[in-house]
Short mmCIF file of C-alpha atoms in Angstrom, two decimals:
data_model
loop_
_atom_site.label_atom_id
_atom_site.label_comp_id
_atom_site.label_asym_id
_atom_site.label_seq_id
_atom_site.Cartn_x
_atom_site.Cartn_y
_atom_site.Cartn_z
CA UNK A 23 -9.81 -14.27 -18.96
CA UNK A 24 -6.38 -14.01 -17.43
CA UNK A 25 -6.52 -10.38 -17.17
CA UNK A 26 -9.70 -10.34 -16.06
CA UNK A 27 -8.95 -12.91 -12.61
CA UNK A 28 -5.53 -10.50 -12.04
CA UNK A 29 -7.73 -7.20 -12.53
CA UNK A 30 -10.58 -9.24 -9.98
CA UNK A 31 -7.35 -9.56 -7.48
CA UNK A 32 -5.74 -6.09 -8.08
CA UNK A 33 -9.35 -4.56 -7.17
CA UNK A 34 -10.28 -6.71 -4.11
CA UNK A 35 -6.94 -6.50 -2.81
CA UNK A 36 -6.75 -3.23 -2.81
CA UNK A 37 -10.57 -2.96 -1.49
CA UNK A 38 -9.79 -5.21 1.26
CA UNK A 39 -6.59 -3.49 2.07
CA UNK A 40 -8.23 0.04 3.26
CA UNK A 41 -11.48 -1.51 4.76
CA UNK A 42 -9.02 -3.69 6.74
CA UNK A 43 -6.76 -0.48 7.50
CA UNK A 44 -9.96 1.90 8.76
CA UNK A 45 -11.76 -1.28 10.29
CA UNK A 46 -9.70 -4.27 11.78
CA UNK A 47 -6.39 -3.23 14.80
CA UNK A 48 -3.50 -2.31 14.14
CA UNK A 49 -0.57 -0.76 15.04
CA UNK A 50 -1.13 2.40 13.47
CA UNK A 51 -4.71 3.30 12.85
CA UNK A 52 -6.40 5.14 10.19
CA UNK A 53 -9.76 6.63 9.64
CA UNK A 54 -11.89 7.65 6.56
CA UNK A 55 -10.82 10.62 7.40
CA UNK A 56 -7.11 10.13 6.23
CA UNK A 57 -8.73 8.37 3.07
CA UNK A 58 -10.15 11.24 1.78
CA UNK A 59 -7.49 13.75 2.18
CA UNK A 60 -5.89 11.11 -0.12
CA UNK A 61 -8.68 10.82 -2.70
CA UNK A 62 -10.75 13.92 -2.40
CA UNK A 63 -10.14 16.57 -5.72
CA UNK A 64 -6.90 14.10 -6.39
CA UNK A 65 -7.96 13.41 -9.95
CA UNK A 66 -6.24 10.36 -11.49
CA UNK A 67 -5.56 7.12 -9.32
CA UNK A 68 -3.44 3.92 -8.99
CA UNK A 69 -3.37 0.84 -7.34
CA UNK A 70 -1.18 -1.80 -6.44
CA UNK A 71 -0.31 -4.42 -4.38
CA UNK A 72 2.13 -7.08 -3.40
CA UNK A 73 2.56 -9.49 -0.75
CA UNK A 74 5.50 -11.78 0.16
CA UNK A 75 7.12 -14.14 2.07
CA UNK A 76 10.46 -15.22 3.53
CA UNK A 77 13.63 -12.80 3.15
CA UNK A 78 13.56 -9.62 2.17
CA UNK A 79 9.79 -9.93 2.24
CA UNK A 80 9.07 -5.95 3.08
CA UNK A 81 11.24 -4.75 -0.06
CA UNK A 82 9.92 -7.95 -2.28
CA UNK A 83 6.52 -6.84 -1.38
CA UNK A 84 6.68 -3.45 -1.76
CA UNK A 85 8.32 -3.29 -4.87
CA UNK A 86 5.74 -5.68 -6.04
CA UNK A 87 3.28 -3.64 -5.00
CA UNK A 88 4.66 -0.37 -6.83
CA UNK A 89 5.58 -2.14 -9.81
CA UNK A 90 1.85 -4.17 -10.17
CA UNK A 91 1.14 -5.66 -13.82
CA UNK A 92 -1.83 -3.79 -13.81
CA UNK A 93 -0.37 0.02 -13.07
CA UNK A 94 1.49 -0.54 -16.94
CA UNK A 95 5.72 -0.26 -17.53
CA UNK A 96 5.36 3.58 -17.07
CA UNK A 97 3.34 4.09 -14.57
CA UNK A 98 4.51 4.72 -11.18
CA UNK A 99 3.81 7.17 -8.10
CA UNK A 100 6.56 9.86 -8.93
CA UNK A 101 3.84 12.22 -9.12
CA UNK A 102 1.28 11.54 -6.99
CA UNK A 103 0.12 14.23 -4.80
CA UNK A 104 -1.19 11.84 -2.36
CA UNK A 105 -0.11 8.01 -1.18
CA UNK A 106 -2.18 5.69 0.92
CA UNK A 107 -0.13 2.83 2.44
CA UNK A 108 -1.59 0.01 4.26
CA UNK A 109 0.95 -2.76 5.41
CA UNK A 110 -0.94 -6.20 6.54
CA UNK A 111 1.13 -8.70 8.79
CA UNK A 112 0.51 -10.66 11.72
CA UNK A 113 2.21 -9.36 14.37
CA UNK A 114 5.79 -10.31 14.02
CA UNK A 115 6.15 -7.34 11.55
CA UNK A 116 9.92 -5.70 12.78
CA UNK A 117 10.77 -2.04 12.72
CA UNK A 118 13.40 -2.20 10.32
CA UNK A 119 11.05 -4.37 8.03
CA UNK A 120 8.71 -1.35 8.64
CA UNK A 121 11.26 1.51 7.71
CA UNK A 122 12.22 -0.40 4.91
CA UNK A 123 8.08 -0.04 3.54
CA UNK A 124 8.43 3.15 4.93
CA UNK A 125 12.09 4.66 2.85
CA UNK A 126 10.93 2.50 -0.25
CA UNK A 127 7.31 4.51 -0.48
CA UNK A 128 8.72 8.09 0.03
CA UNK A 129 12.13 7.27 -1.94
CA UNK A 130 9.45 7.06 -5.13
CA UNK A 131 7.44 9.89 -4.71
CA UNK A 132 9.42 13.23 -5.82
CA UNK A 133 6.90 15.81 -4.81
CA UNK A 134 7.90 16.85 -0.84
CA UNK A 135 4.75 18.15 -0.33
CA UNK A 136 2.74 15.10 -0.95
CA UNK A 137 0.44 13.22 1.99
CA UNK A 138 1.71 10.06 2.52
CA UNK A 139 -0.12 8.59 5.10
CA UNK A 140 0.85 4.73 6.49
CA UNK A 141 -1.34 2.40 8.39
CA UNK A 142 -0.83 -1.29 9.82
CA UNK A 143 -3.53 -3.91 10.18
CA UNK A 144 -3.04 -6.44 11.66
CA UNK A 145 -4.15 -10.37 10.40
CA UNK A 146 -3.10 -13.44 12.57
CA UNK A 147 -3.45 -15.27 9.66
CA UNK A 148 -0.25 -13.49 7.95
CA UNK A 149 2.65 -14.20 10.43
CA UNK A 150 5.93 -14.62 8.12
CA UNK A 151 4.18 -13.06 4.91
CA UNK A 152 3.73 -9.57 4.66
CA UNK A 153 1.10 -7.51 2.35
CA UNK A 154 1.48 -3.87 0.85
CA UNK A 155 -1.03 -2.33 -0.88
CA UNK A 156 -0.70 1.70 -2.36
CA UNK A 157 -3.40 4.12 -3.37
CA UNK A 158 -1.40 6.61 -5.25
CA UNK A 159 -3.60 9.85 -6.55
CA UNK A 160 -3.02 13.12 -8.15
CA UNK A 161 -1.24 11.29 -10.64
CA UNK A 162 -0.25 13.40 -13.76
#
């Protein structure tokens, strides 16, 4: 039943994540329009997310988020021909926290021609934690 609460989590996280990203402010907005170039005639699909706290709490969460229990050891976003990105914080989210999201994301992907598209929503309730959550697709 383990599996089953993390794979509950995984799923509403990552739900919540781009409802929050097309619906609530942030910084950088997205629209259902930047969803679907992501998912539309992508095939295969990933999730993951990780949140996190404290120092190094951009890297911590998204490596968390690309390396999610649920994605499997070898599985990862090398090849995916389209990334969503949605990075939840309250609003004391720096720049160099965000280029560190930012490098970390593209540094995994190898194909230069894939859309990686990055949002930021923005939740009061998350000042000092940070949450990253990837839709990876066109995974081979």
């Amino acid at each position: 039943t383990d599996a089953y609460s993390l794979a509950d989590d995984v799923c509403l996280a990552g739900v919540k994540s781009i409802t929050d990203l097309m619906l609530k402010p942030g910084r950088i907005n997205l629209d259902f329009a930047d969803v679907r170039t992501v998912m539309k005639d992508m095939g295969n699909a990933i999730m993951g997310t990780g949140q996190a706290d404290g120092d190094d709490r951009a890297i911590n969460a998204t490596t968390d988020a690309l390396r999610n229990p649920l994605l499997g050891g070898d599985m990862s976003i090398k090849t995916a021909k389209g990334v969503l990105v949605n990075v939840t914080s309250g609003n004391d989210l720096t720049l160099g926290e965000w280029q560190q999201v930012t490098d970390k994301i593209i540094s995994e992907v190898e194909d230069e021609d894939a859309a990686v598209i990055m949002g930021h929503s923005i939740d009061e309730n998350m000042n000092g934690a940070i949450r990253v959550s990837i839709v990876a697709t066109g995974i081979d």
